[in-house]
mmCIF file of C-alpha atoms in Angstrom:
data_model
loop_
_atom_site.group_PDB
_atom_site.id
_atom_site.type_symbol
_atom_site.label_atom_id
_atom_site.label_comp_id
_atom_site.label_asym_id
_atom_site.label_seq_id
_atom_site.Cartn_x
_atom_site.Cartn_y
_atom_site.Cartn_z
ATOM 1 C CA VAL A 19 -141.474 15.099 16.348
ATOM 2 C CA VAL A 20 -142.226 15.661 20.264
ATOM 3 C CA TYR A 21 -140.330 19.170 19.614
ATOM 4 C CA GLU A 22 -142.604 20.014 16.675
ATOM 5 C CA ARG A 23 -146.103 18.564 18.911
ATOM 6 C CA CYS A 24 -144.595 20.930 21.859
ATOM 7 C CA LEU A 25 -144.158 23.760 19.843
ATOM 8 C CA ARG A 26 -147.554 23.260 17.559
ATOM 9 C CA ILE A 27 -149.052 23.513 21.284
ATOM 10 C CA VAL A 28 -147.531 26.798 22.553
ATOM 11 C CA GLY A 29 -147.910 28.438 19.074
ATOM 12 C CA GLU A 30 -151.342 27.808 18.542
ATOM 13 C CA THR A 31 -152.569 28.726 22.548
ATOM 14 C CA LEU A 32 -150.424 31.849 22.315
ATOM 15 C CA GLN A 33 -152.190 32.779 19.652
ATOM 16 C CA VAL A 34 -155.310 32.253 20.330
ATOM 17 C CA CYS A 35 -155.006 34.032 23.552
ATOM 18 C CA GLN A 36 -154.016 37.222 21.529
ATOM 19 C CA GLN A 37 -157.307 36.580 19.622
ATOM 20 C CA ALA A 38 -158.958 36.441 23.081
ATOM 21 C CA ALA A 39 -157.753 39.586 24.558
ATOM 22 C CA GLN A 40 -158.565 41.635 21.517
ATOM 23 C CA ASP A 41 -162.333 40.456 20.797
ATOM 24 C CA PRO A 42 -164.185 39.136 23.839
ATOM 25 C CA SER A 43 -166.219 36.578 22.269
ATOM 26 C CA ILE A 44 -163.643 34.040 22.127
ATOM 27 C CA GLU A 45 -162.477 32.304 25.355
ATOM 28 C CA ALA A 46 -158.860 32.608 26.343
ATOM 29 C CA PRO A 47 -157.727 28.966 26.759
ATOM 30 C CA ASP A 48 -155.625 27.241 29.906
ATOM 31 C CA ARG A 49 -152.097 27.986 29.234
ATOM 32 C CA ASP A 50 -151.475 25.464 31.535
ATOM 33 C CA LEU A 51 -150.915 23.064 28.175
ATOM 34 C CA VAL A 52 -148.060 26.029 26.959
ATOM 35 C CA ILE A 53 -146.506 25.196 30.663
ATOM 36 C CA VAL A 54 -146.737 21.317 30.639
ATOM 37 C CA ALA A 55 -144.850 21.768 26.797
ATOM 38 C CA LEU A 56 -142.100 24.104 27.545
ATOM 39 C CA ASP A 57 -141.326 21.834 30.549
ATOM 40 C CA LEU A 58 -140.848 18.757 28.598
ATOM 41 C CA ILE A 59 -139.057 20.244 26.168
ATOM 42 C CA SER A 60 -136.419 21.968 29.287
ATOM 43 C CA ALA A 61 -137.095 17.707 29.773
ATOM 44 C CA ILE A 62 -135.692 16.536 26.834
ATOM 45 C CA ILE A 63 -132.883 18.766 26.452
ATOM 46 C CA GLN A 64 -131.732 18.354 29.629
ATOM 47 C CA ALA A 65 -132.001 14.366 28.803
ATOM 48 C CA ILE A 66 -129.981 15.095 25.469
ATOM 49 C CA GLY A 67 -127.986 17.135 26.445
ATOM 50 C CA GLU A 68 -125.736 18.957 23.668
ATOM 51 C CA ASN A 69 -126.940 16.432 20.854
ATOM 52 C CA SER A 70 -130.292 18.776 20.806
ATOM 53 C CA GLN A 71 -129.003 21.265 19.348
ATOM 54 C CA HIS A 72 -128.985 19.646 16.212
ATOM 55 C CA HIS A 73 -132.163 18.274 16.904
ATOM 56 C CA LEU A 74 -133.860 21.752 17.102
ATOM 57 C CA ALA A 75 -131.693 23.333 14.920
ATOM 58 C CA ASP A 76 -134.675 22.938 11.871
ATOM 59 C CA LEU A 77 -136.795 24.982 14.452
ATOM 60 C CA ASN A 78 -134.562 27.366 16.014
ATOM 61 C CA ARG A 79 -136.177 30.773 14.663
ATOM 62 C CA VAL A 80 -140.071 29.490 15.713
ATOM 63 C CA ALA A 81 -138.443 27.909 19.023
ATOM 64 C CA LEU A 82 -136.461 30.860 19.823
ATOM 65 C CA GLN A 83 -139.818 32.987 19.378
ATOM 66 C CA MET A 84 -142.074 31.165 21.082
ATOM 67 C CA VAL A 85 -139.696 31.025 24.204
ATOM 68 C CA ALA A 86 -139.536 35.104 23.610
ATOM 69 C CA MET A 87 -143.387 35.738 23.341
ATOM 70 C CA CYS A 88 -143.264 33.069 27.282
ATOM 71 C CA MET A 89 -140.682 35.431 28.632
ATOM 72 C CA VAL A 90 -143.211 38.707 28.504
ATOM 73 C CA ASP A 91 -145.975 36.455 28.712
ATOM 74 C CA PRO A 92 -148.543 37.948 31.543
ATOM 75 C CA VAL A 93 -149.330 34.426 33.611
ATOM 76 C CA THR A 94 -146.511 33.513 35.647
ATOM 77 C CA ASP A 95 -146.131 30.395 35.692
ATOM 78 C CA VAL A 96 -145.851 30.515 31.686
ATOM 79 C CA ARG A 97 -142.464 33.078 32.579
ATOM 80 C CA GLN A 98 -141.014 30.608 34.972
ATOM 81 C CA SER A 99 -140.955 27.847 32.430
ATOM 82 C CA ALA A 100 -139.912 30.183 30.015
ATOM 83 C CA PHE A 101 -136.864 31.071 31.579
ATOM 84 C CA ALA A 102 -136.194 27.963 32.600
ATOM 85 C CA LEU A 103 -136.084 26.461 29.635
ATOM 86 C CA LEU A 104 -133.898 29.741 28.022
ATOM 87 C CA GLY A 105 -131.978 28.145 30.867
ATOM 88 C CA ASP A 106 -131.154 24.718 29.468
ATOM 89 C CA LEU A 107 -130.942 26.196 25.878
ATOM 90 C CA ALA A 108 -128.045 28.319 26.970
ATOM 91 C CA MET A 109 -126.605 25.377 28.656
ATOM 92 C CA HIS A 110 -126.758 22.751 25.922
ATOM 93 C CA CYS A 111 -127.801 24.359 22.283
ATOM 94 C CA PHE A 112 -125.998 28.703 22.998
ATOM 95 C CA GLY A 113 -125.532 28.451 19.507
ATOM 96 C CA LEU A 114 -128.906 29.279 18.886
ATOM 97 C CA LEU A 115 -129.496 31.700 21.326
ATOM 98 C CA GLN A 116 -126.273 33.974 19.970
ATOM 99 C CA PRO A 117 -127.834 35.663 16.614
ATOM 100 C CA GLN A 118 -130.270 36.837 19.397
ATOM 101 C CA LEU A 119 -128.597 37.324 21.913
ATOM 102 C CA ASN A 120 -129.195 41.149 22.547
ATOM 103 C CA ASP A 121 -133.026 40.920 22.465
ATOM 104 C CA ILE A 122 -133.495 37.691 24.734
ATOM 105 C CA MET A 123 -131.261 40.180 27.045
ATOM 106 C CA GLN A 124 -133.783 42.675 26.844
ATOM 107 C CA GLN A 125 -136.074 41.396 27.900
ATOM 108 C CA LEU A 126 -134.216 38.780 30.969
ATOM 109 C CA ILE A 127 -133.105 41.885 32.871
ATOM 110 C CA PRO A 128 -136.681 43.226 33.542
ATOM 111 C CA GLN A 129 -137.253 40.197 35.205
ATOM 112 C CA ILE A 130 -135.025 40.478 37.655
ATOM 113 C CA ASP A 131 -136.901 42.515 39.791
ATOM 114 C CA ARG A 132 -135.305 43.698 42.870
ATOM 115 C CA ASN A 133 -138.383 43.306 45.310
ATOM 116 C CA PHE A 134 -138.732 40.008 43.748
ATOM 117 C CA SER A 135 -142.769 40.298 43.209
ATOM 118 C CA HIS A 136 -142.548 36.833 41.416
ATOM 119 C CA ILE A 137 -139.692 35.494 43.053
ATOM 120 C CA HIS A 138 -139.738 31.809 40.719
ATOM 121 C CA VAL A 139 -139.717 34.366 37.556
ATOM 122 C CA CYS A 140 -137.218 36.636 39.170
ATOM 123 C CA ASN A 141 -135.122 32.970 39.825
ATOM 124 C CA ASN A 142 -135.034 31.178 36.926
ATOM 125 C CA ALA A 143 -134.104 34.366 35.215
ATOM 126 C CA ALA A 144 -131.188 35.093 37.602
ATOM 127 C CA TRP A 145 -130.070 31.801 37.038
ATOM 128 C CA SER A 146 -130.766 31.453 33.247
ATOM 129 C CA VAL A 147 -128.074 34.439 33.442
ATOM 130 C CA GLY A 148 -125.501 32.616 35.133
ATOM 131 C CA GLU A 149 -125.884 30.315 32.114
ATOM 132 C CA ILE A 150 -125.831 32.548 29.528
ATOM 133 C CA ALA A 151 -122.560 34.133 30.845
ATOM 134 C CA LEU A 152 -120.608 30.955 31.177
ATOM 135 C CA LYS A 153 -121.411 30.502 27.154
ATOM 136 C CA ALA A 154 -121.622 33.725 25.698
ATOM 137 C CA GLY A 155 -117.793 34.637 27.181
ATOM 138 C CA ASP A 156 -116.350 38.433 27.810
ATOM 139 C CA GLU A 157 -116.763 40.419 24.738
ATOM 140 C CA LEU A 158 -120.693 39.025 24.403
ATOM 141 C CA MET A 159 -121.188 40.149 27.845
ATOM 142 C CA GLN A 160 -120.254 43.062 28.513
ATOM 143 C CA PRO A 161 -122.880 45.576 27.290
ATOM 144 C CA TYR A 162 -125.135 43.386 29.810
ATOM 145 C CA VAL A 163 -123.256 43.447 33.304
ATOM 146 C CA ASN A 164 -123.882 46.451 34.656
ATOM 147 C CA PRO A 165 -127.568 46.157 34.053
ATOM 148 C CA LEU A 166 -127.619 43.085 35.127
ATOM 149 C CA LEU A 167 -125.688 43.945 38.711
ATOM 150 C CA GLU A 168 -127.603 46.950 39.705
ATOM 151 C CA ARG A 169 -130.803 43.920 40.178
ATOM 152 C CA LEU A 170 -128.627 41.647 41.528
ATOM 153 C CA VAL A 171 -126.458 42.638 44.360
ATOM 154 C CA PRO A 172 -129.314 44.274 46.119
ATOM 155 C CA LEU A 173 -131.121 41.028 45.797
ATOM 156 C CA LEU A 174 -128.186 39.127 47.109
ATOM 157 C CA ASN A 175 -127.784 42.558 49.937
ATOM 158 C CA ASN A 176 -131.455 42.486 50.947
ATOM 159 C CA GLU A 177 -131.530 39.866 53.667
ATOM 160 C CA ASN A 178 -135.424 39.263 53.368
ATOM 161 C CA THR A 179 -134.943 37.393 50.287
ATOM 162 C CA PRO A 180 -135.915 34.301 50.017
ATOM 163 C CA THR A 181 -133.289 32.059 50.234
ATOM 164 C CA THR A 182 -133.103 30.126 46.767
ATOM 165 C CA LEU A 183 -133.273 33.453 44.980
ATOM 166 C CA ALA A 184 -130.519 34.683 46.924
ATOM 167 C CA GLU A 185 -127.891 32.167 46.264
ATOM 168 C CA ASN A 186 -128.931 32.474 42.677
ATOM 169 C CA ALA A 187 -127.853 35.488 42.760
ATOM 170 C CA ALA A 188 -124.341 34.931 44.492
ATOM 171 C CA ILE A 189 -124.034 32.341 41.742
ATOM 172 C CA THR A 190 -124.895 34.811 38.716
ATOM 173 C CA ILE A 191 -122.747 37.415 39.919
ATOM 174 C CA GLY A 192 -119.760 34.584 40.798
ATOM 175 C CA ARG A 193 -120.376 34.023 36.791
ATOM 176 C CA LEU A 194 -120.347 37.283 35.555
ATOM 177 C CA GLY A 195 -117.651 38.034 37.662
ATOM 178 C CA LEU A 196 -115.173 35.326 36.390
ATOM 179 C CA VAL A 197 -116.312 36.178 32.203
ATOM 180 C CA CYS A 198 -116.391 40.050 32.837
ATOM 181 C CA PRO A 199 -113.779 40.366 35.782
ATOM 182 C CA ALA A 200 -112.824 43.928 34.772
ATOM 183 C CA ILE A 201 -116.367 45.108 34.998
ATOM 184 C CA VAL A 202 -117.453 43.324 37.992
ATOM 185 C CA ALA A 203 -114.229 43.324 40.388
ATOM 186 C CA PRO A 204 -114.370 47.154 41.073
ATOM 187 C CA ASN A 205 -117.943 46.529 42.974
ATOM 188 C CA LEU A 206 -116.625 42.949 44.906
ATOM 189 C CA GLU A 207 -116.201 45.278 48.496
ATOM 190 C CA VAL A 208 -119.866 46.076 48.111
ATOM 191 C CA PHE A 209 -121.165 42.626 47.832
ATOM 192 C CA ALA A 210 -118.365 40.287 48.316
ATOM 193 C CA GLN A 211 -119.330 39.661 52.722
ATOM 194 C CA ARG A 212 -122.862 38.582 51.940
ATOM 195 C CA TRP A 213 -121.738 36.662 48.849
ATOM 196 C CA CYS A 214 -119.905 34.506 51.225
ATOM 197 C CA MET A 215 -122.041 34.559 53.873
ATOM 198 C CA VAL A 216 -125.238 32.829 51.292
ATOM 199 C CA LEU A 217 -122.504 30.182 49.763
ATOM 200 C CA LEU A 218 -121.808 28.673 52.576
ATOM 201 C CA SER A 219 -125.370 26.812 52.720
ATOM 202 C CA VAL A 220 -124.657 25.492 48.904
ATOM 203 C CA LYS A 221 -123.660 21.834 48.110
ATOM 204 C CA ASP A 222 -120.960 21.770 46.536
ATOM 205 C CA ASN A 223 -121.430 21.371 42.751
ATOM 206 C CA GLU A 224 -120.854 22.664 39.713
ATOM 207 C CA GLU A 225 -122.635 25.671 39.735
ATOM 208 C CA LYS A 226 -121.471 26.567 42.972
ATOM 209 C CA SER A 227 -117.280 26.121 42.236
ATOM 210 C CA SER A 228 -117.704 28.170 38.468
ATOM 211 C CA ALA A 229 -119.240 30.899 41.105
ATOM 212 C CA PHE A 230 -115.904 30.172 43.494
ATOM 213 C CA GLN A 231 -113.430 30.421 40.721
ATOM 214 C CA GLY A 232 -115.185 33.523 39.356
ATOM 215 C CA MET A 233 -114.329 35.135 43.040
ATOM 216 C CA MET A 234 -111.340 34.724 42.927
ATOM 217 C CA THR A 235 -110.470 35.893 39.553
ATOM 218 C CA MET A 236 -112.109 38.810 41.597
ATOM 219 C CA ILE A 237 -110.089 38.963 43.892
ATOM 220 C CA GLY A 238 -106.930 38.880 41.687
ATOM 221 C CA ALA A 239 -108.193 41.202 39.775
ATOM 222 C CA ASN A 240 -108.982 43.627 42.725
ATOM 223 C CA PRO A 241 -107.683 42.144 46.118
ATOM 224 C CA GLN A 242 -108.290 45.302 47.850
ATOM 225 C CA GLY A 243 -112.165 44.256 47.751
ATOM 226 C CA ILE A 244 -112.244 41.497 49.745
ATOM 227 C CA SER A 245 -110.258 42.935 52.711
ATOM 228 C CA LYS A 246 -113.207 43.557 54.977
ATOM 229 C CA SER A 247 -114.386 40.235 54.202
ATOM 230 C CA PHE A 248 -111.700 38.520 54.342
ATOM 231 C CA LEU A 249 -112.806 35.923 57.762
ATOM 232 C CA TYR A 250 -115.643 35.629 55.702
ATOM 233 C CA PHE A 251 -114.085 34.052 52.608
ATOM 234 C CA CYS A 252 -111.773 32.089 54.735
ATOM 235 C CA GLN A 253 -114.929 30.367 56.118
ATOM 236 C CA ALA A 254 -116.510 29.994 52.879
ATOM 237 C CA ALA A 255 -113.284 28.664 51.344
ATOM 238 C CA LEU A 256 -113.037 26.257 54.319
ATOM 239 C CA ASN A 257 -117.214 25.012 54.086
ATOM 240 C CA TRP A 258 -116.248 23.328 50.955
ATOM 241 C CA GLN A 259 -115.724 19.675 51.344
ATOM 242 C CA THR A 260 -115.388 18.273 47.646
ATOM 243 C CA LEU A 261 -112.352 20.417 46.280
ATOM 244 C CA ASP A 262 -111.777 19.529 42.530
ATOM 245 C CA GLN A 263 -108.213 19.988 41.573
ATOM 246 C CA ARG A 264 -108.843 23.176 39.229
ATOM 247 C CA LEU A 265 -110.761 24.636 42.552
ATOM 248 C CA LEU A 266 -108.416 23.811 45.019
ATOM 249 C CA GLU A 267 -105.213 25.817 42.722
ATOM 250 C CA MET A 268 -107.791 28.662 42.243
ATOM 251 C CA PHE A 269 -107.776 28.679 46.539
ATOM 252 C CA ILE A 270 -103.529 28.235 47.176
ATOM 253 C CA GLN A 271 -102.642 30.751 44.561
ATOM 254 C CA THR A 272 -105.464 33.800 45.652
ATOM 255 C CA PHE A 273 -104.364 32.715 49.471
ATOM 256 C CA ALA A 274 -100.552 32.954 48.339
ATOM 257 C CA GLY A 275 -101.281 36.501 46.776
ATOM 258 C CA LEU A 276 -103.429 37.784 49.554
ATOM 259 C CA LYS A 277 -100.671 36.862 52.178
ATOM 260 C CA GLN A 278 -97.658 38.375 50.166
ATOM 261 C CA LEU A 279 -100.243 41.597 49.436
ATOM 262 C CA ALA A 280 -100.428 41.535 53.425
ATOM 263 C CA GLY A 281 -97.298 40.774 53.976
ATOM 264 C CA SER A 282 -96.333 41.774 58.045
ATOM 265 C CA GLU A 283 -100.025 41.908 58.135
ATOM 266 C CA TRP A 284 -100.731 38.212 57.934
ATOM 267 C CA GLU A 285 -100.570 36.985 61.167
ATOM 268 C CA ALA A 286 -102.462 39.157 62.250
ATOM 269 C CA SER A 287 -105.784 38.709 59.372
ATOM 270 C CA MET A 288 -104.984 34.985 60.628
ATOM 271 C CA GLY A 289 -104.999 35.981 64.542
ATOM 272 C CA MET A 290 -108.148 37.123 64.272
ATOM 273 C CA LEU A 291 -109.894 33.171 62.447
ATOM 274 C CA ASP A 292 -110.001 30.771 65.081
ATOM 275 C CA PRO A 293 -107.020 28.197 65.725
ATOM 276 C CA GLN A 294 -108.982 25.064 63.788
ATOM 277 C CA ALA A 295 -109.208 27.358 61.097
ATOM 278 C CA ARG A 296 -106.175 28.259 61.320
ATOM 279 C CA GLN A 297 -104.459 24.926 60.988
ATOM 280 C CA MET A 298 -107.309 24.369 58.108
ATOM 281 C CA ILE A 299 -105.907 27.201 55.529
ATOM 282 C CA LYS A 300 -101.711 26.470 56.606
ATOM 283 C CA GLU A 301 -102.903 22.673 55.347
ATOM 284 C CA ARG A 302 -105.374 22.552 52.947
ATOM 285 C CA PHE A 303 -103.898 25.674 50.996
ATOM 286 C CA ASN A 304 -100.355 26.491 52.267
ATOM 287 C CA ALA A 305 -101.361 29.561 53.470
#
């Protein structure tokens, strides 16, 4: 009932907005109702998780049409809420998005603005891509990876990019690397240093964990790509406070692979770290 009420509010408001755009005698409605309705749907999806797919199943076509319209709305706050909802839908109801994935990505990608003219829209769009990638997998995401990297990498590497946006860009690049390493890994040298620096300030959480899994998957595919940023990677690895078993094993495996590849030059590389960092890497990662 709440879903239906929210969707009805969104649909009716957008319809009047379209009529007002064509007929100056019609007063345009307040879009705040649309924003509140989108945010409420997001909150409900977050609260009931995977069960939301069952509740939304009968409304999926209408709901996605509404979200799609809001993703290109001229009002930035509407687009911001639409991309937040899109990320929640991807996380908990990807089966509803999948049939429309191509249309969604065509609307989403241009909103990741390298000049971050509308930072909150850009931020939510970048975040939602990462959630979509984790659910979509390699084959479905492949067509979109390079267009996304063309936008995300400049955002990450631009030191003027606001912190939260840079962090989201880094996490999404890591997630794309986890899902499509063959496409992302060849670009590793271009963004690895900045990636490691940006994620130093991010708290340990599942998003960061998936991003680091992606980074180490990319290093496995292209170990030369991290060579110029090795010290930054070491610093980023040591910055973790609470490593789960899977991530710890990936770090151990990654350092072992880099050590084997470096051969006799390994000690020289480690010698560039301060003594405490060297000892911590040996103790924590068996390197």
